[in-house]
Amino acid sequence: MAALAPPHVPGEVLDILRRLWSAGHAAYAVGGGVRDALLGRTETDWDVATDARPERLLELFPGSSYTNRFGTVGIGAVEATTFRRDHRYGDHRRPDEVTFTHSLTEDLARRDFTVNAIAWGRQGDSVADRPVDPDWVDPHDGLGDLRARLLRAVGDPTARFDEDALRLLRAARLAAQLDFEIEPGTLAAMRVTAPLVRWVSAERVGAELRRMLAADPPSRGLRILAQTDLLEPLLPELALQRGVAQDKLPGHDVWLHSLATLDAAARLDPGNERLRLAALLHDVGKPTTQADGRFIGHDVEGARLAERLLSRLAFPRPEVGGVAWLVRQHMFRYQPSWSAAAVRRFIRRVGAAHIDDLLKLRQADNEGSGLDADADRTSELRRRIEGELAAGVPLGLGQLAVDGDDLTRELGLPPGPIIGRLLERLLESVVSDPARNTRELLLTDARVWAADMKAAAEVKGEAER
Ligand code: ATP
Ligand code: MG
């Protein structure tokens, strides 16, 4: 591993280090960039730690700017921070203040995990001495833990989590992302300090959760949350699933079924975050609807809870709505006896944009129940749907052979809600029978229905008088 040196440090980072060294400053690559490069992980952001003050960094690197209130300077994609000590974590979250220091050792001691506290670099050039070669600085044996794939807190783990509760989430996320074990002492400290996680902002929880769910397998981080008593304060809706029995895999409660479904979803479509979220949350409505071993209405309740949970964690609006919709629709029951019209009505109800995810969700749900992915002929339904879509059957108002203007003009109706209702009804009939999608037939139908609606309105009016 000592052979890591320059080729692994990207040119952009090396250029920054060299400029700092030649300006007489100590400078080191540190943190996640070093850790990930050593693990052979590529997509990573790099951090540089230096004894140069923030103002000096701005001066040395034209175009650089502050990225936070603690004097971190962004140089291109690289973040440079002055060696520092953190002080008094009054809110179990951010340091109240930071003090700059000339000591790399102090800077490494404030970092969260040993594998994040490995530095590579050297002192600055001085007129008196010949420059030394850059080298590793690793006072907490992060290199040893990296080899053993262990996540271990720097210093006293309980004190470190107590200072900053975000580290609890970072521990679960990093262990999941890197496929590391958490060192037993660190794990025990997580359990002790778990209640402090309430101090972490919901946005930050959401961001870390997203990264956990992107790991392979995505259930890993969630299992750590459960194991360290973090699940209850963070995701109480899911914590309630534990111990709720159901007749799927023997020994699997709703929680384990959800995790198995999540992992199956990730195998089916690795890049699909919405599908992962829907898989994790598809049965979130079960604990509060269970009665006599059944879960009637858990799709409706689940959609409501999924929407609440994801909104609370500041997930983007379209993601929240999309996931809630999949949860709402996940209980469909396909039968080979469905007519072509029934298949088209299904597409229309679910929405063409959600169909693919919904079918994958069902396949994942099947796998998570110990069944074959195709247990209820999901692929047959998929083929039939693809056939309908390929035939270009009308599924939206825009594809009708008439529009609202036609109706107002031809039927002499005033614009208003009645036009919208007529269009919906025309679309329904066209979805059932695409041959009806001609201007003449639609106008004929619309005339009859408009007359019916008017008559019904008059009867209702009389009854109310
Ligand atoms: P990633 O970039 O994947 O989130 P990272 O470890 O690089 O992981 P950054 O937020 O980029 O995380 O932080 C860079 C470095 O700063 C970390 O490697 C660690 O040394 C230190 N660090 C970040 N957050 C904390 C924290 N909450 N407490 C202590 N040290 C931290
Ligand atoms: Mg990083």
Coordinates of C-alpha atoms and ligand atoms in Angstrom, one line a residue:
M1 CA 0.0 0.0 0.0
A2 CA 2.9 2.3 0.5
A3 CA 3.2 2.3 -3.2
L4 CA 0.0 4.3 -3.5
A5 CA 1.7 7.7 -4.0
P6 CA 1.4 10.0 -7.0
P7 CA -0.2 7.9 -9.7
H8 CA -3.3 7.4 -7.5
V9 CA -3.6 11.1 -6.5
P10 CA -5.2 12.8 -9.4
G11 CA -3.2 15.5 -11.3
E12 CA -5.5 18.2 -10.1
V13 CA -4.8 17.4 -6.5
L14 CA -1.1 16.9 -7.0
D15 CA -0.9 20.3 -8.7
I16 CA -2.5 21.9 -5.6
L17 CA -0.2 20.1 -3.2
R18 CA 2.9 21.1 -5.3
R19 CA 1.9 24.8 -5.4
L20 CA 1.4 24.8 -1.6
W21 CA 4.7 22.9 -1.0
S22 CA 6.7 25.3 -3.2
A23 CA 5.0 28.3 -1.4
G24 CA 6.5 26.9 1.8
H25 CA 3.3 25.3 3.2
A26 CA 2.7 21.8 4.6
A27 CA 0.0 20.2 2.5
Y28 CA -1.6 16.7 2.5
A29 CA -4.2 14.8 0.7
V30 CA -6.6 13.5 3.4
G31 CA -10.1 12.1 4.0
G32 CA -12.4 10.3 1.7
G33 CA -10.3 10.8 -1.4
V34 CA -7.3 9.0 0.0
R35 CA -9.4 6.3 1.6
D36 CA -11.3 5.6 -1.7
A37 CA -8.2 5.7 -3.8
L38 CA -6.6 3.1 -1.6
L39 CA -9.7 0.9 -1.9
G40 CA -9.6 1.3 -5.7
R41 CA -12.9 3.3 -5.7
T42 CA -12.8 6.0 -8.4
E43 CA -15.7 8.4 -8.2
T44 CA -14.6 10.4 -5.1
D45 CA -14.1 13.9 -4.0
W46 CA -10.7 15.0 -2.7
D47 CA -9.7 17.0 0.3
V48 CA -6.5 18.8 1.0
A49 CA -5.4 19.8 4.5
T50 CA -2.7 22.5 4.9
D51 CA -1.1 24.9 7.3
A52 CA -1.9 27.7 4.9
R53 CA -4.6 30.0 6.2
P54 CA -7.9 30.4 4.2
E55 CA -6.9 34.0 3.1
R56 CA -3.6 32.6 1.9
L57 CA -5.4 29.9 -0.1
L58 CA -7.6 32.4 -1.8
E59 CA -4.4 34.3 -2.7
L60 CA -2.5 31.3 -4.0
F61 CA -5.4 29.9 -6.1
P62 CA -7.1 32.5 -8.3
G63 CA -10.8 31.6 -8.8
S64 CA -11.0 29.7 -5.5
S65 CA -13.7 30.6 -3.0
Y66 CA -15.1 29.8 0.5
T67 CA -17.5 26.8 0.6
N68 CA -18.6 27.1 4.3
R69 CA -18.3 29.4 7.3
F70 CA -15.4 27.5 8.7
G71 CA -13.0 28.7 6.0
T72 CA -13.0 25.7 3.7
V73 CA -11.8 26.8 0.3
G74 CA -13.0 25.2 -2.9
I75 CA -10.3 25.0 -5.6
G76 CA -12.0 23.5 -8.6
A77 CA -13.5 20.2 -7.3
V78 CA -11.0 20.0 -4.5
E79 CA -11.8 21.3 -0.9
A80 CA -8.9 22.7 1.0
T81 CA -9.0 23.2 4.7
T82 CA -6.5 24.7 7.1
F83 CA -5.3 22.3 9.8
R84 CA -7.7 22.9 12.7
R85 CA -9.2 21.8 16.0
D86 CA -12.9 21.7 16.7
H87 CA -14.4 23.1 19.9
R88 CA -17.4 22.4 22.2
Y89 CA -20.1 20.7 20.2
G90 CA -22.9 22.4 22.1
D91 CA -25.7 21.0 19.9
H92 CA -24.3 17.5 19.3
R93 CA -23.8 18.5 15.8
R94 CA -21.5 21.3 14.6
P95 CA -18.5 22.7 16.4
D96 CA -19.2 26.0 17.9
E97 CA -15.9 27.3 16.6
V98 CA -12.8 26.0 15.0
T99 CA -9.2 27.0 15.8
F100 CA -6.5 26.8 13.2
T101 CA -3.3 25.0 14.1
H102 CA 0.0 24.2 12.6
S103 CA -0.3 20.6 13.6
L104 CA -1.4 17.9 11.1
T105 CA -1.6 15.5 14.1
E106 CA -4.3 17.7 15.7
D107 CA -6.1 18.0 12.5
L108 CA -6.2 14.2 12.0
A109 CA -7.4 13.7 15.6
R110 CA -10.6 15.7 15.0
R111 CA -11.6 13.4 12.1
D112 CA -14.3 10.8 12.6
F113 CA -12.9 7.4 11.6
T114 CA -9.4 6.1 11.3
V115 CA -9.7 5.3 7.6
N116 CA -10.7 9.0 7.1
A117 CA -7.7 10.2 9.1
I118 CA -4.9 9.0 6.7
A119 CA -2.8 11.7 5.2
W120 CA -0.3 11.7 2.3
G121 CA 1.9 14.7 1.7
R122 CA 4.9 16.6 3.2
Q123 CA 6.1 19.8 4.8
G124 CA 6.6 22.9 2.7
D125 CA 9.9 23.7 0.9
S126 CA 12.3 25.8 3.0
V127 CA 15.3 27.7 1.9
A128 CA 17.5 25.9 4.5
D129 CA 16.6 22.2 3.8
R130 CA 16.3 20.0 0.8
P131 CA 12.7 19.0 0.3
V132 CA 11.8 15.5 1.6
D133 CA 9.6 13.1 -0.4
P134 CA 5.9 13.0 0.4
D135 CA 4.9 10.2 2.7
W136 CA 2.1 8.7 4.7
V137 CA 1.0 10.2 8.0
D138 CA -1.2 7.7 9.8
P139 CA -1.2 8.1 13.6
H140 CA -4.4 6.1 14.1
D141 CA -3.4 3.2 12.0
G142 CA -6.1 3.9 9.4
L143 CA -4.1 1.9 6.9
G144 CA -4.3 -1.2 9.2
D145 CA -8.1 -0.7 9.5
L146 CA -8.4 -0.2 5.8
R147 CA -6.7 -3.5 5.2
A148 CA -9.0 -5.2 7.8
R149 CA -12.0 -3.4 6.3
L150 CA -12.9 -2.0 9.7
L151 CA -14.6 1.3 10.5
R152 CA -13.2 2.5 13.8
A153 CA -13.8 5.9 15.5
V154 CA -10.7 8.0 16.1
G155 CA -10.2 8.2 19.9
D156 CA -13.0 7.5 22.3
P157 CA -16.0 6.4 20.3
T158 CA -18.7 7.5 22.7
A159 CA -17.2 10.9 23.1
R160 CA -16.9 11.3 19.3
F161 CA -20.5 10.4 18.6
D162 CA -21.6 12.5 21.5
E163 CA -19.8 15.5 19.9
D164 CA -21.4 15.1 16.6
A165 CA -24.3 12.8 16.1
L166 CA -24.0 13.0 12.3
R167 CA -21.1 10.6 12.7
L168 CA -23.7 7.9 13.7
L169 CA -25.2 8.2 10.2
R170 CA -21.9 8.5 8.5
A171 CA -20.8 5.3 10.2
A172 CA -23.8 3.3 9.0
R173 CA -23.5 4.8 5.5
L174 CA -19.8 4.4 5.1
A175 CA -19.9 0.8 6.4
A176 CA -22.6 0.0 3.9
Q177 CA -20.9 1.9 1.0
L178 CA -17.5 0.5 1.6
D179 CA -18.7 -2.9 2.7
F180 CA -16.7 -2.6 6.0
E181 CA -17.5 -4.0 9.4
I182 CA -17.9 -1.6 12.3
E183 CA -15.3 -2.3 15.0
P184 CA -17.1 -3.7 18.1
G185 CA -16.2 -0.8 20.4
T186 CA -17.4 1.7 17.9
L187 CA -20.6 -0.3 17.3
A188 CA -21.3 -0.4 21.1
A189 CA -20.8 3.3 21.3
M190 CA -23.3 3.9 18.5
R191 CA -25.9 2.0 20.5
V192 CA -25.3 4.1 23.6
T193 CA -25.4 7.4 21.7
A194 CA -28.2 6.5 19.3
P195 CA -30.8 8.8 20.8
L196 CA -28.7 11.8 20.0
V197 CA -29.4 11.3 16.3
R198 CA -32.5 13.4 16.8
W199 CA -30.1 16.4 16.6
V200 CA -29.3 15.7 13.0
S201 CA -31.4 17.8 10.5
A202 CA -34.0 15.9 8.5
E203 CA -32.3 17.0 5.2
R204 CA -29.1 15.5 6.3
V205 CA -30.7 12.2 7.4
G206 CA -32.4 12.1 4.0
A207 CA -29.1 12.7 2.2
E208 CA -27.3 9.9 4.2
L209 CA -30.2 7.5 3.7
R210 CA -30.1 8.0 0.0
R211 CA -26.4 7.1 0.0
M212 CA -27.1 4.1 2.2
L213 CA -29.7 2.9 -0.3
A214 CA -27.3 3.3 -3.2
A215 CA -25.0 0.8 -1.6
D216 CA -24.8 -2.8 -2.7
P217 CA -26.7 -4.5 -1.2
P218 CA -28.9 -1.5 -0.1
S219 CA -30.2 -3.3 3.0
R220 CA -26.8 -3.2 4.6
G221 CA -27.0 0.3 6.0
L222 CA -30.6 -0.3 7.2
R223 CA -29.6 -3.4 9.1
I224 CA -26.9 -1.4 10.8
L225 CA -29.5 1.2 11.8
A226 CA -31.7 -1.5 13.3
Q227 CA -28.8 -3.1 15.0
T228 CA -27.6 0.1 16.7
D229 CA -31.1 1.3 17.8
L230 CA -31.0 4.1 15.2
L231 CA -33.9 2.9 13.2
E232 CA -36.6 3.8 15.8
P233 CA -35.6 7.5 16.1
L234 CA -34.9 7.9 12.3
L235 CA -37.6 5.8 10.6
P236 CA -40.2 4.9 13.2
E237 CA -42.7 3.8 10.6
L238 CA -40.2 1.1 9.5
A239 CA -39.2 0.2 13.0
L240 CA -42.8 -0.8 13.7
Q241 CA -42.5 -3.5 11.1
R242 CA -40.3 -5.6 13.2
G243 CA -42.1 -8.4 14.8
V244 CA -45.1 -8.1 12.6
A245 CA -45.6 -11.6 11.3
Q246 CA -46.9 -12.5 7.8
D247 CA -47.1 -15.7 5.8
K248 CA -44.2 -15.1 3.4
L249 CA -40.7 -16.6 4.1
P250 CA -40.6 -18.6 7.4
G251 CA -39.2 -16.4 10.1
H252 CA -39.5 -13.3 8.0
D253 CA -41.5 -10.5 9.6
V254 CA -42.6 -7.5 7.6
W255 CA -39.3 -5.7 8.2
L256 CA -37.1 -8.6 6.8
H257 CA -39.5 -9.0 3.9
S258 CA -39.1 -5.3 3.1
L259 CA -35.3 -5.6 3.2
A260 CA -35.4 -8.7 1.0
T261 CA -37.7 -6.8 -1.5
L262 CA -35.3 -3.9 -1.4
D263 CA -32.3 -6.0 -2.3
A264 CA -34.2 -7.8 -5.0
A265 CA -35.2 -4.4 -6.5
A266 CA -31.6 -3.4 -6.6
R267 CA -30.7 -6.6 -8.4
L268 CA -33.5 -6.1 -11.0
D269 CA -32.6 -2.4 -11.8
P270 CA -29.5 -1.2 -10.1
G271 CA -29.7 2.4 -11.1
N272 CA -33.3 3.0 -10.1
E273 CA -33.6 4.9 -6.8
R274 CA -37.3 5.3 -7.0
L275 CA -37.8 1.5 -7.3
R276 CA -35.5 1.0 -4.3
L277 CA -37.5 3.4 -2.2
A278 CA -40.8 1.9 -3.3
A279 CA -39.5 -1.6 -2.5
L280 CA -38.4 -0.5 1.0
L281 CA -41.7 1.3 1.7
H282 CA -44.2 -0.9 -0.1
D283 CA -45.5 -2.5 3.1
V284 CA -45.0 0.5 5.4
G285 CA -48.7 0.5 5.9
K286 CA -48.9 -3.0 7.3
P287 CA -48.2 -2.4 11.0
T288 CA -51.0 0.0 11.5
T289 CA -53.6 -1.9 9.4
Q290 CA -53.0 -5.4 10.6
A291 CA -56.0 -7.2 12.0
D292 CA -56.5 -11.0 12.2
G293 CA -53.4 -11.6 10.2
R294 CA -54.6 -9.5 7.3
F295 CA -53.6 -6.0 6.2
I296 CA -56.6 -4.6 4.5
G297 CA -56.0 -1.1 3.1
H298 CA -52.3 -1.2 3.7
D299 CA -51.6 0.1 0.2
V300 CA -53.6 3.3 0.8
E301 CA -52.2 3.7 4.3
G302 CA -48.7 2.9 3.0
A303 CA -48.9 5.5 0.3
R304 CA -49.8 8.1 2.9
L305 CA -47.0 7.0 5.3
A306 CA -44.4 6.8 2.5
E307 CA -45.3 10.3 1.4
R308 CA -45.1 11.6 4.9
L309 CA -41.8 9.9 5.6
L310 CA -40.1 11.0 2.4
S311 CA -41.4 14.6 2.7
R312 CA -40.1 14.8 6.2
L313 CA -36.6 13.8 5.0
A314 CA -36.8 16.4 2.2
F315 CA -36.7 14.0 -0.7
P316 CA -37.4 15.8 -4.0
R317 CA -41.2 16.3 -4.7
P318 CA -41.4 14.1 -7.9
E319 CA -39.6 11.3 -6.0
V320 CA -42.0 11.5 -3.1
G321 CA -45.0 11.4 -5.4
G322 CA -43.7 8.7 -7.6
V323 CA -42.8 6.4 -4.7
A324 CA -46.2 7.0 -2.9
W325 CA -48.0 6.2 -6.2
L326 CA -46.1 2.9 -6.6
V327 CA -46.9 1.9 -3.0
R328 CA -50.6 2.8 -3.6
Q329 CA -50.7 0.6 -6.7
H330 CA -48.6 -2.3 -5.6
M331 CA -51.6 -4.7 -4.8
F332 CA -52.9 -5.1 -8.4
R333 CA -54.0 -8.7 -9.3
Y334 CA -53.3 -9.6 -12.9
Q335 CA -55.3 -12.6 -14.4
P336 CA -54.6 -14.1 -17.8
S337 CA -58.3 -13.7 -18.4
W338 CA -57.9 -9.9 -18.5
S339 CA -59.2 -8.6 -21.9
A340 CA -57.1 -6.3 -24.0
A341 CA -59.4 -3.5 -22.8
A342 CA -58.6 -4.4 -19.2
V343 CA -54.9 -4.2 -19.9
R344 CA -55.4 -0.8 -21.4
R345 CA -57.5 0.4 -18.4
F346 CA -54.7 -0.9 -16.2
I347 CA -52.1 1.2 -18.1
R348 CA -54.4 4.2 -17.9
R349 CA -55.0 3.8 -14.1
V350 CA -51.3 3.3 -13.3
G351 CA -50.0 5.8 -15.8
A352 CA -47.6 4.7 -18.6
A353 CA -44.7 6.4 -16.9
H354 CA -45.1 4.2 -13.8
I355 CA -45.8 0.9 -15.3
D356 CA -42.3 -0.4 -15.7
D357 CA -41.4 0.5 -12.1
L358 CA -44.7 -1.1 -10.8
L359 CA -44.0 -4.4 -12.6
K360 CA -40.4 -4.5 -11.3
L361 CA -41.8 -3.7 -7.8
R362 CA -44.0 -6.7 -8.1
Q363 CA -41.2 -8.9 -9.2
A364 CA -39.0 -7.7 -6.3
D365 CA -41.9 -8.2 -3.9
N366 CA -42.2 -11.8 -5.2
E367 CA -38.5 -12.5 -4.7
G368 CA -38.7 -10.9 -1.3
S369 CA -41.5 -13.3 -0.5
G370 CA -39.3 -16.3 -1.5
L371 CA -41.2 -16.8 -4.8
D372 CA -40.1 -16.7 -8.3
A373 CA -39.9 -13.1 -9.7
D374 CA -42.5 -14.1 -12.3
A375 CA -44.8 -15.9 -9.8
D376 CA -48.0 -14.2 -10.9
R377 CA -47.3 -13.9 -14.6
T378 CA -45.8 -10.5 -14.4
S379 CA -43.8 -11.0 -17.6
E380 CA -47.0 -12.0 -19.4
L381 CA -48.6 -8.8 -18.3
R382 CA -45.5 -6.9 -19.3
R383 CA -45.6 -8.4 -22.8
R384 CA -49.2 -7.5 -23.2
I385 CA -48.7 -4.0 -22.0
E386 CA -45.8 -3.5 -24.4
G387 CA -48.0 -4.8 -27.2
E388 CA -50.7 -2.2 -26.4
L389 CA -48.2 0.6 -26.1
A390 CA -46.5 -0.4 -29.3
A391 CA -49.9 -0.3 -31.1
G392 CA -50.1 3.4 -30.1
V393 CA -53.5 3.0 -28.5
P394 CA -54.8 6.3 -27.1
L395 CA -54.3 6.6 -23.4
G396 CA -54.4 10.3 -22.7
L397 CA -56.7 13.2 -23.4
G398 CA -54.2 14.6 -25.9
Q399 CA -54.7 11.5 -28.1
L400 CA -58.5 11.8 -28.4
A401 CA -59.8 12.7 -31.9
V402 CA -61.7 15.7 -30.3
D403 CA -60.7 18.3 -27.8
G404 CA -62.5 20.7 -25.5
D405 CA -62.9 23.4 -28.2
D406 CA -64.6 20.9 -30.5
L407 CA -67.1 20.0 -27.7
T408 CA -68.0 23.7 -26.9
R409 CA -68.3 24.5 -30.6
E410 CA -70.2 21.4 -31.9
L411 CA -72.4 20.9 -28.9
G412 CA -73.0 24.5 -28.1
L413 CA -71.8 24.0 -24.5
P414 CA -70.3 26.6 -22.3
P415 CA -66.7 26.0 -21.3
G416 CA -66.6 24.5 -17.7
P417 CA -66.3 21.4 -15.7
I418 CA -68.8 19.5 -17.8
I419 CA -66.4 19.6 -20.8
G420 CA -63.7 18.0 -18.7
R421 CA -66.0 15.3 -17.5
L422 CA -67.1 14.6 -21.1
L423 CA -63.5 14.3 -22.3
E424 CA -62.7 11.9 -19.4
R425 CA -65.7 9.7 -20.3
L426 CA -64.8 9.7 -24.0
L427 CA -61.3 8.7 -23.1
E428 CA -62.6 5.8 -21.0
S429 CA -64.7 4.5 -23.9
V430 CA -61.7 4.9 -26.3
V431 CA -59.4 3.0 -23.9
S432 CA -61.9 0.2 -23.9
D433 CA -62.5 0.3 -27.6
P434 CA -59.9 2.2 -29.6
A435 CA -62.0 2.0 -32.8
R436 CA -64.3 4.6 -31.3
N437 CA -61.5 7.3 -31.6
T438 CA -63.0 9.1 -34.6
R439 CA -64.4 12.6 -34.6
E440 CA -67.9 11.6 -35.7
L441 CA -68.3 8.7 -33.2
L442 CA -67.0 10.8 -30.3
L443 CA -69.2 13.8 -31.0
T444 CA -72.2 11.4 -31.3
D445 CA -71.4 9.9 -27.9
A446 CA -70.7 13.3 -26.4
R447 CA -74.1 14.7 -27.5
V448 CA -75.9 11.8 -25.9
W449 CA -74.0 12.1 -22.6
A450 CA -74.2 15.9 -22.5
A451 CA -78.0 15.6 -22.8
D452 CA -78.0 12.9 -20.0
M453 CA -75.9 15.1 -17.8
K454 CA -78.1 18.2 -18.4
A455 CA -81.2 16.1 -17.6
A456 CA -79.6 14.7 -14.4
A457 CA -78.6 18.2 -13.3
E458 CA -82.2 19.4 -13.8
V459 CA -83.7 16.6 -11.8
K460 CA -81.1 17.2 -9.1
G461 CA -82.0 20.9 -9.2
E462 CA -85.7 20.2 -8.8
A463 CA -85.1 17.8 -6.0
E464 CA -83.2 20.4 -4.1
R465 CA -85.8 23.1 -4.6
Ligands
ATP1 P1 -17.9 11.1 1.3 O1 -17.2 12.2 0.4 O2 -18.1 9.8 0.6 O3 -19.1 11.7 1.9 P2 -15.9 11.6 3.2 O4 -15.4 10.8 4.3 O5 -14.9 12.1 2.1 O6 -17.0 10.7 2.5 P3 -16.6 14.3 3.4 O7 -17.8 15.0 3.9 O8 -16.1 14.6 2.1 O9 -16.7 12.8 3.7 O10 -15.5 14.8 4.5 C1 -14.1 14.7 4.2 C2 -13.3 14.3 5.5 O11 -13.6 15.2 6.5 C3 -13.7 13.0 6.0 O12 -13.0 11.9 5.4 C4 -13.3 13.1 7.5 O13 -11.9 13.0 7.6 C5 -13.7 14.5 7.8 N1 -15.1 14.6 8.3 C6 -16.2 14.8 7.5 N2 -17.3 14.9 8.3 C7 -16.9 14.7 9.6 C8 -17.5 14.7 10.8 N3 -18.8 14.8 10.9 N4 -16.7 14.5 11.9 C9 -15.4 14.4 11.8 N5 -14.7 14.4 10.7 C10 -15.5 14.6 9.5
MG2 MG -15.4 13.3 0.6

